[in-house]
Short mmCIF file of C-alpha atoms in Angstrom, two decimals:
data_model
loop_
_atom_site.label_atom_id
_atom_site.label_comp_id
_atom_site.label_asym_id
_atom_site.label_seq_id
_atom_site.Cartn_x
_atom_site.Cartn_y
_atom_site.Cartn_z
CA UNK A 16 4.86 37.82 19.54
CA UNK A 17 2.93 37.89 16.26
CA UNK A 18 5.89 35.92 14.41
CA UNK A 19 6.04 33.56 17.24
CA UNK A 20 2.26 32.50 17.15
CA UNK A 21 2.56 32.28 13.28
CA UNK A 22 5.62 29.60 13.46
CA UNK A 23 3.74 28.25 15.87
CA UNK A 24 0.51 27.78 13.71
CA UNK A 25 2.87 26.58 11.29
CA UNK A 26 4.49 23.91 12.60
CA UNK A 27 1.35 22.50 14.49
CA UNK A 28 -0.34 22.67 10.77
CA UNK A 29 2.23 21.45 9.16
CA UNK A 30 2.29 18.05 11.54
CA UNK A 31 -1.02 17.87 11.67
CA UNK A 32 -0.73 17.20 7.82
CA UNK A 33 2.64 15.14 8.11
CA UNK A 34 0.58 12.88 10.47
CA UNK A 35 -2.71 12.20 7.61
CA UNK A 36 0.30 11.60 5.23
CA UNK A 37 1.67 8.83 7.18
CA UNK A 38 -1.65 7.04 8.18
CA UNK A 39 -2.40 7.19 4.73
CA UNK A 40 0.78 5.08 4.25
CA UNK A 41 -1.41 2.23 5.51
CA UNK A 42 -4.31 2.55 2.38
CA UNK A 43 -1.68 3.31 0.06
CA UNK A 44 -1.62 0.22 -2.73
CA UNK A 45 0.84 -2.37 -2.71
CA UNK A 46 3.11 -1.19 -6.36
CA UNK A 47 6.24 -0.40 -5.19
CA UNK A 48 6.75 2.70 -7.05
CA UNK A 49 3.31 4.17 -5.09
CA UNK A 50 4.94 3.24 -1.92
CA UNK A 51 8.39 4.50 -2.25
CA UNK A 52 6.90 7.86 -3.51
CA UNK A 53 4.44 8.55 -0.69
CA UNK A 54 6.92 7.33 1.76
CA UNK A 55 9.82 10.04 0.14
CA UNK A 56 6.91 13.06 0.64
CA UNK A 57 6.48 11.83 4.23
CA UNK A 58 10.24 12.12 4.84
CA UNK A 59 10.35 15.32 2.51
CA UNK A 60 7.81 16.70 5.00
CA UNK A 61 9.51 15.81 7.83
CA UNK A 62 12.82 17.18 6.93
CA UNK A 63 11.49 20.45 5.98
CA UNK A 64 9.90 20.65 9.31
CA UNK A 65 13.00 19.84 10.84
CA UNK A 66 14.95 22.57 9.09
CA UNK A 67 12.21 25.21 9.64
CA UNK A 68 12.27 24.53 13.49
CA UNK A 69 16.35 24.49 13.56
CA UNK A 70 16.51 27.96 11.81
CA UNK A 71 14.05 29.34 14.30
CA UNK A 72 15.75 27.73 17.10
CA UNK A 73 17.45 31.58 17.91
CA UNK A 74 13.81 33.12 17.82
CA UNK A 75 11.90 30.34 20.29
CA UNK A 76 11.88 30.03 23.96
CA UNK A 77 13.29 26.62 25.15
CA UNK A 78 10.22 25.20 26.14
CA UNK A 79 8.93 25.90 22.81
CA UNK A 80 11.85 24.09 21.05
CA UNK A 81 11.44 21.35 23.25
CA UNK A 82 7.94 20.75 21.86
CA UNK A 83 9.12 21.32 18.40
CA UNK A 84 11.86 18.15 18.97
CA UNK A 85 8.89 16.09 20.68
CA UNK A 86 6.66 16.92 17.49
CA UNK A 87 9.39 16.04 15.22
CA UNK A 88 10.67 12.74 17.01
CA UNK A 89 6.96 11.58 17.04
CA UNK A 90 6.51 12.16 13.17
CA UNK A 91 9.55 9.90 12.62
CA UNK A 92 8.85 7.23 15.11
CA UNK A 93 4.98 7.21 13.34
CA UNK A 94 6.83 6.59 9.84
CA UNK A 95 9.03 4.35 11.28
CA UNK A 96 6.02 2.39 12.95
CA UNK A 97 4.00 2.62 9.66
CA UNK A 98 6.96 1.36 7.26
CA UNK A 99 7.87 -1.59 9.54
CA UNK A 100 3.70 -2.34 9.51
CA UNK A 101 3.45 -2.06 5.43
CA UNK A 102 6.83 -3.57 4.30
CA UNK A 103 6.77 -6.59 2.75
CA UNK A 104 6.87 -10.21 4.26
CA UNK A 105 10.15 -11.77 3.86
CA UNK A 106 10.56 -15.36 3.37
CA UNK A 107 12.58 -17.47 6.24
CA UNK A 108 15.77 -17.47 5.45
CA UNK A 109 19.12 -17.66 7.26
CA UNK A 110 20.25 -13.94 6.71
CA UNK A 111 22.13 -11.53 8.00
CA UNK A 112 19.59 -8.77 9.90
CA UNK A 113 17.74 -6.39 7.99
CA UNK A 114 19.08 -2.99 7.53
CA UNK A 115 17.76 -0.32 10.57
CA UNK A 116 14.77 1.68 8.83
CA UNK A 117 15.68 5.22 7.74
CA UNK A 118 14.56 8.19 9.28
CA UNK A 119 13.88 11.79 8.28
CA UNK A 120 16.78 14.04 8.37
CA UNK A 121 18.97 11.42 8.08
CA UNK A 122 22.18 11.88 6.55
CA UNK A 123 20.88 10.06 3.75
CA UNK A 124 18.19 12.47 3.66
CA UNK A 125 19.32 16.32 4.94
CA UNK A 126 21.73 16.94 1.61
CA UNK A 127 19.14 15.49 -0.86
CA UNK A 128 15.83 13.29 -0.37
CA UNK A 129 15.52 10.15 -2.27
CA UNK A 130 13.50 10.18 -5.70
CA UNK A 131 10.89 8.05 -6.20
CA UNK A 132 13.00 5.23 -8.17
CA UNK A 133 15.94 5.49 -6.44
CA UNK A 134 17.87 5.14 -9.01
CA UNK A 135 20.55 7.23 -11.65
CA UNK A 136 18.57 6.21 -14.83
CA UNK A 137 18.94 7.88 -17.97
CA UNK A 138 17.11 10.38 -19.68
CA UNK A 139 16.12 8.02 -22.05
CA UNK A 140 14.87 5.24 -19.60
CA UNK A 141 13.29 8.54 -17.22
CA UNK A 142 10.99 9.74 -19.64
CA UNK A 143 9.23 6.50 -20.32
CA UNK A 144 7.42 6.78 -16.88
CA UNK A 145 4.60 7.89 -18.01
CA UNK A 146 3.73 5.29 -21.23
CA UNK A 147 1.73 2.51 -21.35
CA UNK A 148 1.26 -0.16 -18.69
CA UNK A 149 1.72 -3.62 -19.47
CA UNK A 150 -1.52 -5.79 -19.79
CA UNK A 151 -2.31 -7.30 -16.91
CA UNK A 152 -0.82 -5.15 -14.32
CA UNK A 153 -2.69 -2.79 -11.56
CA UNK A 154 -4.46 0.47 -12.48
CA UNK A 155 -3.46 1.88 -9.07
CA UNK A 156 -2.39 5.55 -9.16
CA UNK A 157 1.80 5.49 -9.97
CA UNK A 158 4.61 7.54 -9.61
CA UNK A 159 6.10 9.65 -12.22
CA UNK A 160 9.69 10.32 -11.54
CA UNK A 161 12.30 12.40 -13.83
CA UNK A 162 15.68 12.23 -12.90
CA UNK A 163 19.49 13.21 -14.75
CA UNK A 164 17.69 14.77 -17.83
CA UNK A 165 18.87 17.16 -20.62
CA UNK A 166 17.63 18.92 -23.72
CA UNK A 167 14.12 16.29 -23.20
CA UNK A 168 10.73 17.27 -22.89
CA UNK A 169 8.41 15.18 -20.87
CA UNK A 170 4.64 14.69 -20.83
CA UNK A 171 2.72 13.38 -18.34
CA UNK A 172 -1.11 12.69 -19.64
CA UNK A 173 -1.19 8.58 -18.68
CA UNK A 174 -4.98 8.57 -16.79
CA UNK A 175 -3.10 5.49 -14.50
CA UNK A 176 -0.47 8.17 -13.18
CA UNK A 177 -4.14 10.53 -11.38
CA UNK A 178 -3.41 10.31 -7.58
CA UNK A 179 0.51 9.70 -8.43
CA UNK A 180 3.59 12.12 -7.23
CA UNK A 181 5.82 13.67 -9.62
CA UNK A 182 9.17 13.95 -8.91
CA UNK A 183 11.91 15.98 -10.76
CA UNK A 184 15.46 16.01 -9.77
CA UNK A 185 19.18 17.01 -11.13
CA UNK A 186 18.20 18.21 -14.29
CA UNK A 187 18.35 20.84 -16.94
CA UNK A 188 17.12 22.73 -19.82
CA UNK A 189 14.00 20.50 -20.14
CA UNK A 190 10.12 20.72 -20.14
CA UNK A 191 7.54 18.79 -17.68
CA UNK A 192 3.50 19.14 -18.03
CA UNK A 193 1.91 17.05 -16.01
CA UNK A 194 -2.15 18.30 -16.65
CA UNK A 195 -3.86 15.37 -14.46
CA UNK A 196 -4.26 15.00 -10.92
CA UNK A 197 -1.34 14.41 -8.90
CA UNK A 198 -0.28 13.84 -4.89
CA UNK A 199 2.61 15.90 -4.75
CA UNK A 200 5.31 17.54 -6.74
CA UNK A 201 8.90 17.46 -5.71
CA UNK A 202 12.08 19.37 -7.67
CA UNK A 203 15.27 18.84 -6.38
CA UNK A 204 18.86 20.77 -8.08
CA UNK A 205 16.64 21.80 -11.49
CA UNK A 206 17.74 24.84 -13.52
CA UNK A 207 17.01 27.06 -16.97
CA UNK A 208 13.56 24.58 -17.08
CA UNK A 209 9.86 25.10 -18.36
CA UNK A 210 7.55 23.00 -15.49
CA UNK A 211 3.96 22.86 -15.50
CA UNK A 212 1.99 21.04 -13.05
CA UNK A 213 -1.47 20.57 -11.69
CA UNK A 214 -3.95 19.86 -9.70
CA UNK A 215 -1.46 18.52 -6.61
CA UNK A 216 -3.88 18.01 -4.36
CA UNK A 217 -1.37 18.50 -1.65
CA UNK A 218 2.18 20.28 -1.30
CA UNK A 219 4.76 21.22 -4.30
CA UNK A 220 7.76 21.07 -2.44
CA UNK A 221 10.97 22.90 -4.77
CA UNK A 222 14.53 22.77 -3.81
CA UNK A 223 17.07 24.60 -5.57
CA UNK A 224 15.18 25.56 -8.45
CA UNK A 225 17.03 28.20 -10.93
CA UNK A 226 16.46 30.12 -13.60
CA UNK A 227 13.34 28.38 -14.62
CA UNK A 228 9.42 28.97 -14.85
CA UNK A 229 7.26 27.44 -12.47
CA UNK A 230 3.41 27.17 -13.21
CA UNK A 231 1.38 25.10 -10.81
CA UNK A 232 -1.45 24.84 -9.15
CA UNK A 233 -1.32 23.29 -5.83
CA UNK A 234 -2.76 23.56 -1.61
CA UNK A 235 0.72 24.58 -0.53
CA UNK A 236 3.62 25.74 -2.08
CA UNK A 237 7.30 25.41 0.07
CA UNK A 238 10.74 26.62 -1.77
CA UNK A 239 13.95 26.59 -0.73
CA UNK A 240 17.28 27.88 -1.97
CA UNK A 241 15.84 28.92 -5.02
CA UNK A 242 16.71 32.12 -7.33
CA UNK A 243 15.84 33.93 -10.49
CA UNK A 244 12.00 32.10 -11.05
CA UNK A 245 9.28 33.23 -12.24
CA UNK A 246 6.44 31.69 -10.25
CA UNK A 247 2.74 31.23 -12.22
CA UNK A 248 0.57 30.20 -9.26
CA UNK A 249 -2.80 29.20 -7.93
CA UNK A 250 -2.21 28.25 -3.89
CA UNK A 251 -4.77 27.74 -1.44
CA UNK A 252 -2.40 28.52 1.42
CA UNK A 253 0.15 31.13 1.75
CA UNK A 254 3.10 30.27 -0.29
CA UNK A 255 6.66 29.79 1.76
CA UNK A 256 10.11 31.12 0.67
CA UNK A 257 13.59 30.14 2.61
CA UNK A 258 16.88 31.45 1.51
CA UNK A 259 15.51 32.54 -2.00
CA UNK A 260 16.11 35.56 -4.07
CA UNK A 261 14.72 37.17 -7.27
CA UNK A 262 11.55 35.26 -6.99
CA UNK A 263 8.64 36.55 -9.09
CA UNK A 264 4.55 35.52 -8.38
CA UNK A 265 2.04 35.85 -10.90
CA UNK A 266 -1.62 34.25 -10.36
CA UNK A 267 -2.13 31.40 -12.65
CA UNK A 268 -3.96 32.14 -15.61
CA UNK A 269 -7.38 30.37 -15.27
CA UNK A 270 -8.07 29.68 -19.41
CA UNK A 271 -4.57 27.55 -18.93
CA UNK A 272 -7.00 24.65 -17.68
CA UNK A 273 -5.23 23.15 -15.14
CA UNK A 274 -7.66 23.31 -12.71
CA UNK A 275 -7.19 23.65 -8.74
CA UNK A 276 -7.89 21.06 -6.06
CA UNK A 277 -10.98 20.22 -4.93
CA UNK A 278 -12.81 22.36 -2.56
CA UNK A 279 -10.04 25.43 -3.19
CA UNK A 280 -12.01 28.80 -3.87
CA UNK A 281 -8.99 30.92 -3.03
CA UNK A 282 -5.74 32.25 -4.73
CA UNK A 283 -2.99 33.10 -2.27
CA UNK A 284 -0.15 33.49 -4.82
CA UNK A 285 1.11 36.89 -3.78
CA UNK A 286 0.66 36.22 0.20
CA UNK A 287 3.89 34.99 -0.03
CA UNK A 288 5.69 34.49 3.41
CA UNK A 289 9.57 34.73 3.33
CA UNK A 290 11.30 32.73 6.49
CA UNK A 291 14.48 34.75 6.28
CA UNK A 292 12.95 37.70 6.59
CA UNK A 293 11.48 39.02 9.59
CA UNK A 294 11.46 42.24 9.65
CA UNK A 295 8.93 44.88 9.08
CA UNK A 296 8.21 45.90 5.24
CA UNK A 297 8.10 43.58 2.02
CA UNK A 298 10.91 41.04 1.75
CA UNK A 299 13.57 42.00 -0.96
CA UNK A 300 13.37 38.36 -1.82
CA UNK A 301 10.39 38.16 -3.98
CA UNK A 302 8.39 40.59 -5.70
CA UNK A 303 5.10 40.38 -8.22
CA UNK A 304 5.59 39.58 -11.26
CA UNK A 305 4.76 42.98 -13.32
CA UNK A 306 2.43 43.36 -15.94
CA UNK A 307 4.70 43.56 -18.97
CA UNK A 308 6.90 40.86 -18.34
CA UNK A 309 3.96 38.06 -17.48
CA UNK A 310 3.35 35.57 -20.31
CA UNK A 311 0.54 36.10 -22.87
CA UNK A 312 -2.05 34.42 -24.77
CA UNK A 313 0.86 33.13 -27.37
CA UNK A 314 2.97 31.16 -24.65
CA UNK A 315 -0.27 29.97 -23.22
CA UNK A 316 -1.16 28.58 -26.30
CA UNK A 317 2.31 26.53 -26.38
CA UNK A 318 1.56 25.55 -23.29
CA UNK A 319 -1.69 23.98 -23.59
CA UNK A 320 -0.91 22.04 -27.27
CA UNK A 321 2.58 20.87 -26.06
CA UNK A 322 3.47 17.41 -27.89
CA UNK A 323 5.99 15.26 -27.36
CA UNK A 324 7.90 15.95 -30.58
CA UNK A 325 7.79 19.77 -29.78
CA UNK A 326 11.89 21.03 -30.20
CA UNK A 327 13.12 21.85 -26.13
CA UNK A 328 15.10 24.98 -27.56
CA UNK A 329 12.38 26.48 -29.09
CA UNK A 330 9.71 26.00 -26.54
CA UNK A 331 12.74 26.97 -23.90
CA UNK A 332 13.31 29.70 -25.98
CA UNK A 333 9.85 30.96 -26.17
CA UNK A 334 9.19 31.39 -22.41
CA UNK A 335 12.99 33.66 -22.89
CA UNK A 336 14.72 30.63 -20.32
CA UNK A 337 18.53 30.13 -22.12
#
């Protein structure tokens, strides 16, 4: 019964949140990139949800997964509503109809949500998110998106990205700081890689993350199908684990200066709750990062003076990810 009121909690929570996220669709400026971004966390959300309720479907009373499909259907006929109500105007024109709008757990959107861009660019053209904006153009928060990168080291310090999302996706052996204010994070098929991220002032949502290091500070912390991590965190709810292994939680070390979200006074990095496992006793899933093997003041101090010219394989090398 306990288990039951806590999926419970968590799915009314969880749409509760999914539904501020859409209305705020409606504020959200304009710039494309903005739009896309917050609309790809909504459906994010909404998959998520989706999956969590299906692989509890054996566990819930019918009625119960009844409401779960009404909750669910309602969340995607609110972004529907929303993204018909903020697209743009077209021009008249004698066209064929417009393409039927998208929703969550589509099949476009079960095997692997959209970035950002939406687009394969190259590491090259990826990493230039974050420079300069043109003269001229809006200081709105934007979008910083990483996608089909190797052997590159990105920084994220641009004051116009504060507010943004940052998204990294099918990459490898690379190295993300991102040290300002952000919406979200997302990480989609990302192995043997150094990220660093915070404040999200909202959910870091990781997918099939590998062999990597994850230090973030964030309000709620979801992974999926991830294994071997090591897992430097400051949460202000209790982080979430489905079908991972080898997972390892330290608390984020507070002299790394990445600060926490407003209003967060708690750390609930070793709270973790693991959705495959059920039973009583600790989940063989994840453990706590031990004492010997966390990071000390010298890989802190990478951390914090990382440039953009620093070598990948040595800073790679230094947090012992091959």
């Amino acid at each position: 019964m306990a288990e039951h009121d806590n999926f419970y909690r968590h799915v009314r929570d969880k749409a509760s949140e999914l539904r501020g996220q859409i209305d705020e669709l409606k504020t959200t400026t304009l710039d494309a990139t903005v739009r896309d971004a917050a609309v790809t966390q909504c459906l994010i959300g909404i998959n998520d949800l989706t999956f969590d309720t299906r692989n509890h479907a054996h566990d819930s009373a019918s009625h119960d997964q009844r409401t779960y499909n009404e909750i669910i259907k309602g969340l995607n006929d609110q972004l529907q509503q929303v993204r018909s109500e903020i697209a743009p105007r077209r021009k008249f024109a004698f066209k064929s109809a417009p393409k039927t709008i998208p929703t969550a757990f589509s099949s476009t959107v079960s095997e692997g949500a959209p970035v950002a861009d939406g687009s394969n660019e190259s590491s090259e053209q990826s990493s230039q998110v974050f420079g300069p904006k043109p003269a001229g153009t809006s200081s709105s928060p934007t979008a910083s998106s990483f996608t089909n990168i190797c052997n590159t080291l990105c920084l994220v310090p641009s004051p116009n990205h504060a507010g943004g999302g940052v998204v990294l996706a099918d990459s490898s052996r690379c190295v993300i700081k991102c040290s300002v204010l952000s919406r979200s994070l997302t990480i989609k098929n990302v192995h043997n890689s150094l990220v660093v991220a915070g404040p999200i002032n909202g959910a870091a949502h990781i997918t099939r993350l590998a062999n990597s290091v994850l230090i973030v500070s964030c309000r709620q912390l979801r992974m999926h199908d991830c294994r071997n991590c090591d897992v430097y965190l400051q949460c202000s709810s209790n982080p979430i684990i489905e079908h991972c292994s080898e997972m390892r939680f330290a608390p984020l070390q507070e002299f790394l200066g990445l600060g926490v979200p407003e209003g967060i006074q708690t750390n609930m990095w070793n709270q973790v709750d693991d959705f495959n496992w059920l039973k009583a006793g600790h989940s063989p899933n994840w453990s706590m990062l031990s004492l010997a093997r966390r990071f000390g003041p010298d890989q802190w101090t990478i951390i914090q003076s990382l440039t953009e010219g620093d070598p990948v394989g040595t800073v790679l090398e230094a947090f012992d990810i091959s």
